[in-house]
Short mmCIF file of C-alpha atoms (C1' of nucleotides) in Angstrom, two decimals:
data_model
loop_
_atom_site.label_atom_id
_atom_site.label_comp_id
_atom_site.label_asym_id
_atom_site.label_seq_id
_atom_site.Cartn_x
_atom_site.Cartn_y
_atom_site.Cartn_z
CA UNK A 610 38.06 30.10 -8.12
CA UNK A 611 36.35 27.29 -10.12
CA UNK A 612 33.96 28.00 -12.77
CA UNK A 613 30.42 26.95 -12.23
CA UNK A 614 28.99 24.94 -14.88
CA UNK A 615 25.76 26.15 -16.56
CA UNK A 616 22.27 24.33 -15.24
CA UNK A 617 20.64 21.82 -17.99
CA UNK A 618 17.76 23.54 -19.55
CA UNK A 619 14.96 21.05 -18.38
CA UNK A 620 16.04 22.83 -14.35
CA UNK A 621 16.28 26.31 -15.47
CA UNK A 622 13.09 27.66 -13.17
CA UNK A 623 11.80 30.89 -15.41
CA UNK A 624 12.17 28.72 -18.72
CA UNK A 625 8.30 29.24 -18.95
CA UNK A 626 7.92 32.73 -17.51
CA UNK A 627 7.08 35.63 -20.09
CA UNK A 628 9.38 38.28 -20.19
CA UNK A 629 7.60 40.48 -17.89
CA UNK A 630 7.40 37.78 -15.12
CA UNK A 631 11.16 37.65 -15.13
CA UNK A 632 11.72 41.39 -14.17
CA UNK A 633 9.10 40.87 -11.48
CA UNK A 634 11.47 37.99 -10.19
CA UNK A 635 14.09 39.76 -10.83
CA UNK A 636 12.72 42.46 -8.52
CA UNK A 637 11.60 40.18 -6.01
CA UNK A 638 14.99 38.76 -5.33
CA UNK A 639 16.94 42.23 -5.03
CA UNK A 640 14.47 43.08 -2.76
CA UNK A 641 14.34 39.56 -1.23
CA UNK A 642 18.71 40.36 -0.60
CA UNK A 643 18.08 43.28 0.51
CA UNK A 644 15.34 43.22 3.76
CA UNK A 645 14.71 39.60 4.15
CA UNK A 646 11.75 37.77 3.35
CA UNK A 647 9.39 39.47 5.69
CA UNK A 648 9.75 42.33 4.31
CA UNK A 649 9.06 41.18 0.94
CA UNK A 650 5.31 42.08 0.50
CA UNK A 651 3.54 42.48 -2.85
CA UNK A 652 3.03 45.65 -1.87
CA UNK A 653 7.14 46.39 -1.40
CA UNK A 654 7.50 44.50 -4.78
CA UNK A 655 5.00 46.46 -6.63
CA UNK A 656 7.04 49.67 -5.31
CA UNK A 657 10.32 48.60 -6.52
CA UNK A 658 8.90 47.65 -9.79
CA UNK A 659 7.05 51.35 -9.78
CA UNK A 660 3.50 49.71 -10.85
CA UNK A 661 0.39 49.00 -8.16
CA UNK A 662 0.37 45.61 -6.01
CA UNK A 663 -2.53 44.27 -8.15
CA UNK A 664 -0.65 44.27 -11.18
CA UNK A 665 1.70 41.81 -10.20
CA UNK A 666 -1.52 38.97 -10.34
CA UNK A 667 -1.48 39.47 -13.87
CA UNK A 668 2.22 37.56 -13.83
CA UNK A 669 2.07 35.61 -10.81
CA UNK A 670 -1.52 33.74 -9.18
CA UNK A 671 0.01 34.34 -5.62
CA UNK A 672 2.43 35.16 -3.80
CA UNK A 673 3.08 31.93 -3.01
CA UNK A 674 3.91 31.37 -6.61
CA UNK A 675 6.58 33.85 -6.38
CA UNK A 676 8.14 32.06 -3.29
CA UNK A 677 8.36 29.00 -4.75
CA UNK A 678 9.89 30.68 -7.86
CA UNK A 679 12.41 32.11 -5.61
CA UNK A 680 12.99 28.97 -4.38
CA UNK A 681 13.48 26.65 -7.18
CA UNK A 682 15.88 30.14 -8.61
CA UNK A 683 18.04 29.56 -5.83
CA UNK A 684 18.29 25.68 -6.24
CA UNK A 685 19.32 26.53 -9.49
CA UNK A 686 21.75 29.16 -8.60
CA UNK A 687 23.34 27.36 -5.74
CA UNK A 688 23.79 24.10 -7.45
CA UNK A 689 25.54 25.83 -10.58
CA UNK A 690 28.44 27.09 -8.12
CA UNK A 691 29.11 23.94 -6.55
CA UNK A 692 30.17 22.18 -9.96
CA UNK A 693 32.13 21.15 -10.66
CA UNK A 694 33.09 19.39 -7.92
CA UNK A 695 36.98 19.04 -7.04
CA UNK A 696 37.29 18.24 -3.55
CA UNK A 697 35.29 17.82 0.18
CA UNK A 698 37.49 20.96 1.55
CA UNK A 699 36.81 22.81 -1.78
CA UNK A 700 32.93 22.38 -1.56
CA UNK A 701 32.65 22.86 1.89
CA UNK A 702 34.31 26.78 0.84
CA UNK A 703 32.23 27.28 -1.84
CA UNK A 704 28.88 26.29 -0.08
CA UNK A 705 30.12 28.34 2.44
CA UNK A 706 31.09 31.30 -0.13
CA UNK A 707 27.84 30.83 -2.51
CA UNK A 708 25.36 31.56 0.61
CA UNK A 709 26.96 34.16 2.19
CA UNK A 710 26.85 35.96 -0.82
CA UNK A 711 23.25 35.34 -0.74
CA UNK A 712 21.95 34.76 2.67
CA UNK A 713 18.36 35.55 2.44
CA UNK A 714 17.74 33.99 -1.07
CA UNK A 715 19.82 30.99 0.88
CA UNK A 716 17.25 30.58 3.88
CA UNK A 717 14.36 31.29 1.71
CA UNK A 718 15.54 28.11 -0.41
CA UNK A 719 16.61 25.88 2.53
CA UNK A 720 14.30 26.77 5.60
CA UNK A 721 10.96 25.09 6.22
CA UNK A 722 8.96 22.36 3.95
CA UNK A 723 9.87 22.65 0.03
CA UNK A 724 7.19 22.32 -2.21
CA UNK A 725 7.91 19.87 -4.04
CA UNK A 726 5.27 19.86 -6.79
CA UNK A 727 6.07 23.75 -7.54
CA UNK A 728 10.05 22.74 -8.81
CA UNK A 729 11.05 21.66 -12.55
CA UNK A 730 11.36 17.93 -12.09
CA UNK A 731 14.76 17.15 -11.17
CA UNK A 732 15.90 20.05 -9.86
CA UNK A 733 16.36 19.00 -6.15
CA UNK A 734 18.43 15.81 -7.14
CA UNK A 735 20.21 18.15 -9.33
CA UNK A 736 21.25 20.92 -6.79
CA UNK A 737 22.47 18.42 -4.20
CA UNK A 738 24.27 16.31 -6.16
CA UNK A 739 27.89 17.93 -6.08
CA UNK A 740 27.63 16.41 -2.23
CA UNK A 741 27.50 13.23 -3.51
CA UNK A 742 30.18 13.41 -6.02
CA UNK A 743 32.36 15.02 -3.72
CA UNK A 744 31.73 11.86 -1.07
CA UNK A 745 31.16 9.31 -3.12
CA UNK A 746 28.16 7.45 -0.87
CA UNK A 747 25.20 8.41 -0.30
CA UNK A 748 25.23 8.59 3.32
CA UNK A 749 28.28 10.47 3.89
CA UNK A 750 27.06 12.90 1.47
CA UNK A 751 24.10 13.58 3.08
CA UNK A 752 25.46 14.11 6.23
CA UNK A 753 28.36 16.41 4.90
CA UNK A 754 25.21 18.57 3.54
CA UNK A 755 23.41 18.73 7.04
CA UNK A 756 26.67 19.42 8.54
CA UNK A 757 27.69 22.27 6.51
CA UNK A 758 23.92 23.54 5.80
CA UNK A 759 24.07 23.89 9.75
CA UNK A 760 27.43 25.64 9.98
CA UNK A 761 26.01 28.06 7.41
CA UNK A 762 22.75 28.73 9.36
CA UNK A 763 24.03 28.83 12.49
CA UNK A 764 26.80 31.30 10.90
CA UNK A 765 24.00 33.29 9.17
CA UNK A 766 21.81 33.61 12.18
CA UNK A 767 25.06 35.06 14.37
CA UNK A 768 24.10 31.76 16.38
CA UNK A 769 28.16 31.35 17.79
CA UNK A 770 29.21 33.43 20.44
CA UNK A 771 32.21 34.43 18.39
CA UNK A 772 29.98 35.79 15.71
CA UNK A 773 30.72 34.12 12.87
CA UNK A 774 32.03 30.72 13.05
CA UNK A 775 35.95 30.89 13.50
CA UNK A 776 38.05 29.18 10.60
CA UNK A 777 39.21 26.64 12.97
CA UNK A 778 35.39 25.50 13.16
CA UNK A 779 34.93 25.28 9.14
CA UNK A 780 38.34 22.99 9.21
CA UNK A 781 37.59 20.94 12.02
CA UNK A 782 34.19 20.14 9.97
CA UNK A 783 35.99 19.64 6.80
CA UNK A 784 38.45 17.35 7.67
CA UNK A 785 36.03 14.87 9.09
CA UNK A 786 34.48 14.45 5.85
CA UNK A 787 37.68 14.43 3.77
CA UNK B 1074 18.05 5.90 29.03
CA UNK B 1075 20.32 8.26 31.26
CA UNK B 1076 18.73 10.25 33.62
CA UNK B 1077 18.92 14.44 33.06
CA UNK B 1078 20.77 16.83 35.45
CA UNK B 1079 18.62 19.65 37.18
CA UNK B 1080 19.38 22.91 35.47
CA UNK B 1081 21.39 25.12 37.97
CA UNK B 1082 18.57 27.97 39.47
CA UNK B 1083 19.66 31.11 37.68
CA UNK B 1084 19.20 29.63 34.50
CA UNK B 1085 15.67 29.27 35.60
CA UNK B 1086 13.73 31.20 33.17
CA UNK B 1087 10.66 30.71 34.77
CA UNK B 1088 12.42 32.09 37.93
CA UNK B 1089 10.67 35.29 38.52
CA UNK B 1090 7.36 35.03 37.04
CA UNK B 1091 3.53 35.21 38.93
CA UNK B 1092 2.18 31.94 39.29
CA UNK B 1093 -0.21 32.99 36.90
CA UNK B 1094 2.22 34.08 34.55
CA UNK B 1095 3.79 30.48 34.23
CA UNK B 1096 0.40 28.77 33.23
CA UNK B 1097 0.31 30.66 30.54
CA UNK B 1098 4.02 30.06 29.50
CA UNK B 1099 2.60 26.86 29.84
CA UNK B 1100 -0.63 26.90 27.80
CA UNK B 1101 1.83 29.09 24.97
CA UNK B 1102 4.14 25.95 25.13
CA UNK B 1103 0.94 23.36 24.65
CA UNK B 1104 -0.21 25.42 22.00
CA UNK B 1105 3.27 26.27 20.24
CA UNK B 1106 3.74 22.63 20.09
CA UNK B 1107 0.12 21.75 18.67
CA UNK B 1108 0.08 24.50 15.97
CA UNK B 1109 3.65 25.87 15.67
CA UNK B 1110 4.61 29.27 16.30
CA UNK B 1111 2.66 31.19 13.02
CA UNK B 1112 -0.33 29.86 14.97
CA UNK B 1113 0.29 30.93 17.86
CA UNK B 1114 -1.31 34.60 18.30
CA UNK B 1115 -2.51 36.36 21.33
CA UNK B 1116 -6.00 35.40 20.33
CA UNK B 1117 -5.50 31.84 19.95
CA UNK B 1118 -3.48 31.85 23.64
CA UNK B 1119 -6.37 33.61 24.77
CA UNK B 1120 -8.98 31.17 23.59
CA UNK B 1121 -6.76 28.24 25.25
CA UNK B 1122 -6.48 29.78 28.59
CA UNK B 1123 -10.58 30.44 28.08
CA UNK B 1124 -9.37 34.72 29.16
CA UNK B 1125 -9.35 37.72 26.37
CA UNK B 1126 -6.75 38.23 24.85
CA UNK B 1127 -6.17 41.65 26.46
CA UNK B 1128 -5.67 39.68 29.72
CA UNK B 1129 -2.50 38.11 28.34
CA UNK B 1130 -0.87 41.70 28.98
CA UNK B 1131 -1.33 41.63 32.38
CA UNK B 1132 1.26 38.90 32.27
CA UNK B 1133 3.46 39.37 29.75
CA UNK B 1134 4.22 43.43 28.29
CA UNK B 1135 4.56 41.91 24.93
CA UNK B 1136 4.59 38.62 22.32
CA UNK B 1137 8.34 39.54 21.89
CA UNK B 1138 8.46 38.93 25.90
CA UNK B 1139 6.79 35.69 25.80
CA UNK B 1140 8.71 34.75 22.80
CA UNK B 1141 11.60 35.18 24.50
CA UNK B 1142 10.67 33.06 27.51
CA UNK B 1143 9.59 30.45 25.47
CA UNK B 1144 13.22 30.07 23.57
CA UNK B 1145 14.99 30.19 27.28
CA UNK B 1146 12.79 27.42 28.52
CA UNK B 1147 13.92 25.29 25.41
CA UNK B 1148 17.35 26.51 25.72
CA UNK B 1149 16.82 25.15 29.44
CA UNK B 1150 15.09 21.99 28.91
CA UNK B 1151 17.61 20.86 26.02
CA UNK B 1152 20.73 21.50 27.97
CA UNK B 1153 18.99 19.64 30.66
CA UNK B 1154 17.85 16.32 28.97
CA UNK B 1155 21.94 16.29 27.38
CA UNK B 1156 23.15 15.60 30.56
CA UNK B 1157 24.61 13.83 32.25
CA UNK B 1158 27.28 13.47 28.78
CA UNK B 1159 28.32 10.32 28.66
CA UNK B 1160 29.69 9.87 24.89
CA UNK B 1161 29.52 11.99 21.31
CA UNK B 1162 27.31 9.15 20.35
CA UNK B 1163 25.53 9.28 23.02
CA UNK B 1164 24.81 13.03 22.92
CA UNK B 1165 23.93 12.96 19.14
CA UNK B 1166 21.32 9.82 19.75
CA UNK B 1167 20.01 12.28 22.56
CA UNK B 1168 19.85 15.69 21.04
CA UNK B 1169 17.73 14.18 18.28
CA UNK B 1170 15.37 12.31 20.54
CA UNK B 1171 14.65 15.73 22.31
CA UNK B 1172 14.51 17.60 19.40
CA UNK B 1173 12.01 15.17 17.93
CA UNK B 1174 10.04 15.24 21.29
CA UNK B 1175 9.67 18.84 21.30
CA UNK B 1176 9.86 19.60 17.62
CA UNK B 1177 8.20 23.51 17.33
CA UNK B 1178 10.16 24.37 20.17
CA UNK B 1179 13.32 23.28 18.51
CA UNK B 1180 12.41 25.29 15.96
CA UNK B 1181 11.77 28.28 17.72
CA UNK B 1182 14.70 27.58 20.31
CA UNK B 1183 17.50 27.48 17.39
CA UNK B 1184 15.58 29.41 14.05
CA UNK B 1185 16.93 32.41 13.39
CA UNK B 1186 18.75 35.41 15.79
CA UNK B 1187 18.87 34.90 19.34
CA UNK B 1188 17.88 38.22 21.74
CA UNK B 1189 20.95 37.23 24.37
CA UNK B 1190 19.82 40.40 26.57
CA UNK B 1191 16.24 38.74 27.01
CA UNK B 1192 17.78 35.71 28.11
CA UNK B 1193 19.10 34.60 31.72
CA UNK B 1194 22.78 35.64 31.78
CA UNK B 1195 24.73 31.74 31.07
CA UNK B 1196 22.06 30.00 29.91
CA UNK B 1197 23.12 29.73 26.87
CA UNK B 1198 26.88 28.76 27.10
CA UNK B 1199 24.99 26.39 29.98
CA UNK B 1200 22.65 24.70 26.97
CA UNK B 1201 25.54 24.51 24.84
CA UNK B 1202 28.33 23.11 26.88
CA UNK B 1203 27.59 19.00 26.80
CA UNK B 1204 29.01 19.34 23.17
CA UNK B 1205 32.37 20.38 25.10
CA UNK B 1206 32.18 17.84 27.52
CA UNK B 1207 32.11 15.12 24.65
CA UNK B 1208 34.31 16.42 22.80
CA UNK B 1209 36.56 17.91 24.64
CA UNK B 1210 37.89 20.99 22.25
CA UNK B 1211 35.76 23.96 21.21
CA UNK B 1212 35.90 23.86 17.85
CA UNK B 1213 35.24 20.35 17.55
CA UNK B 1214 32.27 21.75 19.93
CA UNK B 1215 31.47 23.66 17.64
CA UNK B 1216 31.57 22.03 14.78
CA UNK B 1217 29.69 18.96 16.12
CA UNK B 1218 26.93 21.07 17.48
CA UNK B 1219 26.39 22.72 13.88
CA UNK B 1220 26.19 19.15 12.14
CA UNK B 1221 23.90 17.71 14.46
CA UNK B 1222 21.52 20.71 14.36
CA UNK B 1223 22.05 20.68 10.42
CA UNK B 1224 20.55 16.85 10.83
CA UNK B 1225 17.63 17.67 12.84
CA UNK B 1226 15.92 20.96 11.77
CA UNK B 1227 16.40 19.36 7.64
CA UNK B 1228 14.94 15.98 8.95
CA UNK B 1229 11.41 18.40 10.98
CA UNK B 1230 11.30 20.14 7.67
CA UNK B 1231 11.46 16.87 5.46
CA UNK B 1232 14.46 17.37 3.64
CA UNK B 1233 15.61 14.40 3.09
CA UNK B 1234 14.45 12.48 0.03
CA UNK B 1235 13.62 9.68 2.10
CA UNK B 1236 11.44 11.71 4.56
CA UNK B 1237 13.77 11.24 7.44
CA UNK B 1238 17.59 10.88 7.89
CA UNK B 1239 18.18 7.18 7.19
CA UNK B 1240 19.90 5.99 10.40
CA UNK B 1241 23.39 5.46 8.25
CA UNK B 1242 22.90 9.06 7.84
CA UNK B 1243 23.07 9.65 11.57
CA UNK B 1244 25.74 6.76 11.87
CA UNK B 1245 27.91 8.03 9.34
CA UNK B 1246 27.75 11.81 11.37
CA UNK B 1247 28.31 10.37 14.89
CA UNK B 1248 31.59 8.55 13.42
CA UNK B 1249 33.15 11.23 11.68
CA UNK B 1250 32.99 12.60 15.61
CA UNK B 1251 33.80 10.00 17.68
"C1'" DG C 1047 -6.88 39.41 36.95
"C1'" DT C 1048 -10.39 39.80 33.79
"C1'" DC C 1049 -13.52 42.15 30.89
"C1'" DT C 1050 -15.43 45.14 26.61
"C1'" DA C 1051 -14.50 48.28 23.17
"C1'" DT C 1052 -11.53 49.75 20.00
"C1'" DA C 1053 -7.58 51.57 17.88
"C1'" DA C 1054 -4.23 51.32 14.21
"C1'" DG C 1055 -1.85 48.89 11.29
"C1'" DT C 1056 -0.87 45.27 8.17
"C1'" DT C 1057 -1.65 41.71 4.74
"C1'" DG C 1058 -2.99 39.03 0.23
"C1'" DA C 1059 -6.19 39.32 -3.07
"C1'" DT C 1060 -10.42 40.57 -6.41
"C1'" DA C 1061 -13.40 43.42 -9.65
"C1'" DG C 1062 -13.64 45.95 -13.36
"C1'" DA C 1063 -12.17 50.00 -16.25
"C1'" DC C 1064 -8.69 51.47 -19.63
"C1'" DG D 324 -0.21 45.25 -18.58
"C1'" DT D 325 -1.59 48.70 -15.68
"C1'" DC D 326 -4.70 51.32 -12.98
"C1'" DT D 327 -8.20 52.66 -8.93
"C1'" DA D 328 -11.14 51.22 -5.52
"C1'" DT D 329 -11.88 48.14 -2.22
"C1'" DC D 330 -12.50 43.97 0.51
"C1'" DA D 331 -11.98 40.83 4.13
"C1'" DA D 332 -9.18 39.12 7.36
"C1'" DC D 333 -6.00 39.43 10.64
"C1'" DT D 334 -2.54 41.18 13.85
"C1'" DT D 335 -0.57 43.37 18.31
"C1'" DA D 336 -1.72 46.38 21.56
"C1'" DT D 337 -4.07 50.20 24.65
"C1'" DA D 338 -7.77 52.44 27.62
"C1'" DG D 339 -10.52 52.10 31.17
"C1'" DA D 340 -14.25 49.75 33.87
"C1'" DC D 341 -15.10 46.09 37.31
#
DNA sequence: GTCTATAAGTTGATAGAC
DNA sequence: GTCTATCAACTTATAGAC
């Protein structure tokens, strides 16, 4: 397996956070892994951490915040382990690899609107870009993204009969992009 | 535009509900549509239909229940409008229209896990099966369906830089399949 | 089929002391 | 940085009368 290549400084999401604040996201995402995003009330935080759910305002203004921290930490993570880019087939695994290892931190980062103005400058260009190395055109790598972002959802959410998606699927997909 | 095909009767969700019962399927649809599904509460059905929102009970035992109805209709009215299939193209110009038309029920149709025992027994292989049809192999099904959704539910959310999927986006995804 | 009254639970968040 | 006390809002759902 490839080794992923570190994120440039300028992306790194918890560069500003004080020490404390990074154990609270720290916390957040275990439990985040763990039960899913509904269950991840300040509340359920606070109780992981051991402190009371108003403490957590002294290191985040909302919750919100704390989502779009998430967020921006998954960007981060997910675009690290698709560099450096070798191949179509070999990013098309590792996509595939990288979010099933972290499913819910996966549809936290991908599902709905992204706020924009809550993410390091950069960093969305930055996560997405292996695509476009790996295709070459703009175009073709943004469809190769959709396509596999909607194997991996569909996989995720046990949306094919068979479960998960069979292996036959994955190359079928891969092959039309390589 | 090419006309759809009547769904086959026993993949009529609406099959075996009160009159009553389907108008407010009907107002939840209006209203799902309007506000999206974290709007949608009991209440705010309620207020629509101008009844309390204890009423809705009468009707439905549950949300879950109505949710549920809600996803088979889509499941229903999708498979319908992707019919007759004609070409990949074709179905891929069509499943995003319909999508687009009906965007919160997309959403709600394809988001997350599916509850196969509250659905009518087919219905779902039913929606599905157009993306055999053009395609003529099952994992090629497969695969096609998963891009294509991957396309539409990152263009609702905004995904793209560009707002929407540039239409060499859409070209370059249709091709791979054709 | 609709109503009123209400239960019972949850949530994010603030104030102010230490 | 943490606590306690508490708010204000909101949810789904039930009981029982008409």
């Amino acid at each position: 397996m490839t080794r992923a290549e570190e994120c440039p400084e300028e992306f790194d999401p918890t560069r500003l956070l004080t020490p404390r604040a990074r154990e609270v996201l720290e916390a957040a995402r275990t439990l985040l892994e763990r039960d899913g995003w509904a269950a991840l009330t300040m509340r359920a935080l606070a109780d992981e951490l051991g402190i009371a759910a108003p403490s957590l305002y002294k290191h985040f203004a909302s919750k919100d915040a704390l989502k779009s921290q998430l967020v921006a930490v998954g960007l981060k993570d997910f675009g690290e382990a698709l560099r450096p880019v070798t191949s179509v087939a070999a990013l098309v695994r590792r996509y595939r690899e990288v979010a099933g290892a972290n499913p819910e931190l996966y549809r936290l980062a991908t599902h709905g609107p992204l706020d924009r103005d809550a993410l390091p400058p950069g960093l969305e260009d930055w996560s997405g870009s292996p695509f476009f190395e790996a295709t070459g055109e703009p175009y073709r790598a943004q469809a190769l993204w959709a396509a596999v972002h909607g194997m991996v959802i569909l996989e995720l959410d046990g949306r094919f009969p068979t479960g998960s998606a069979p292996k036959a699927t994955w190359d079928e997909l891969a092959n039309h992009f390589s």
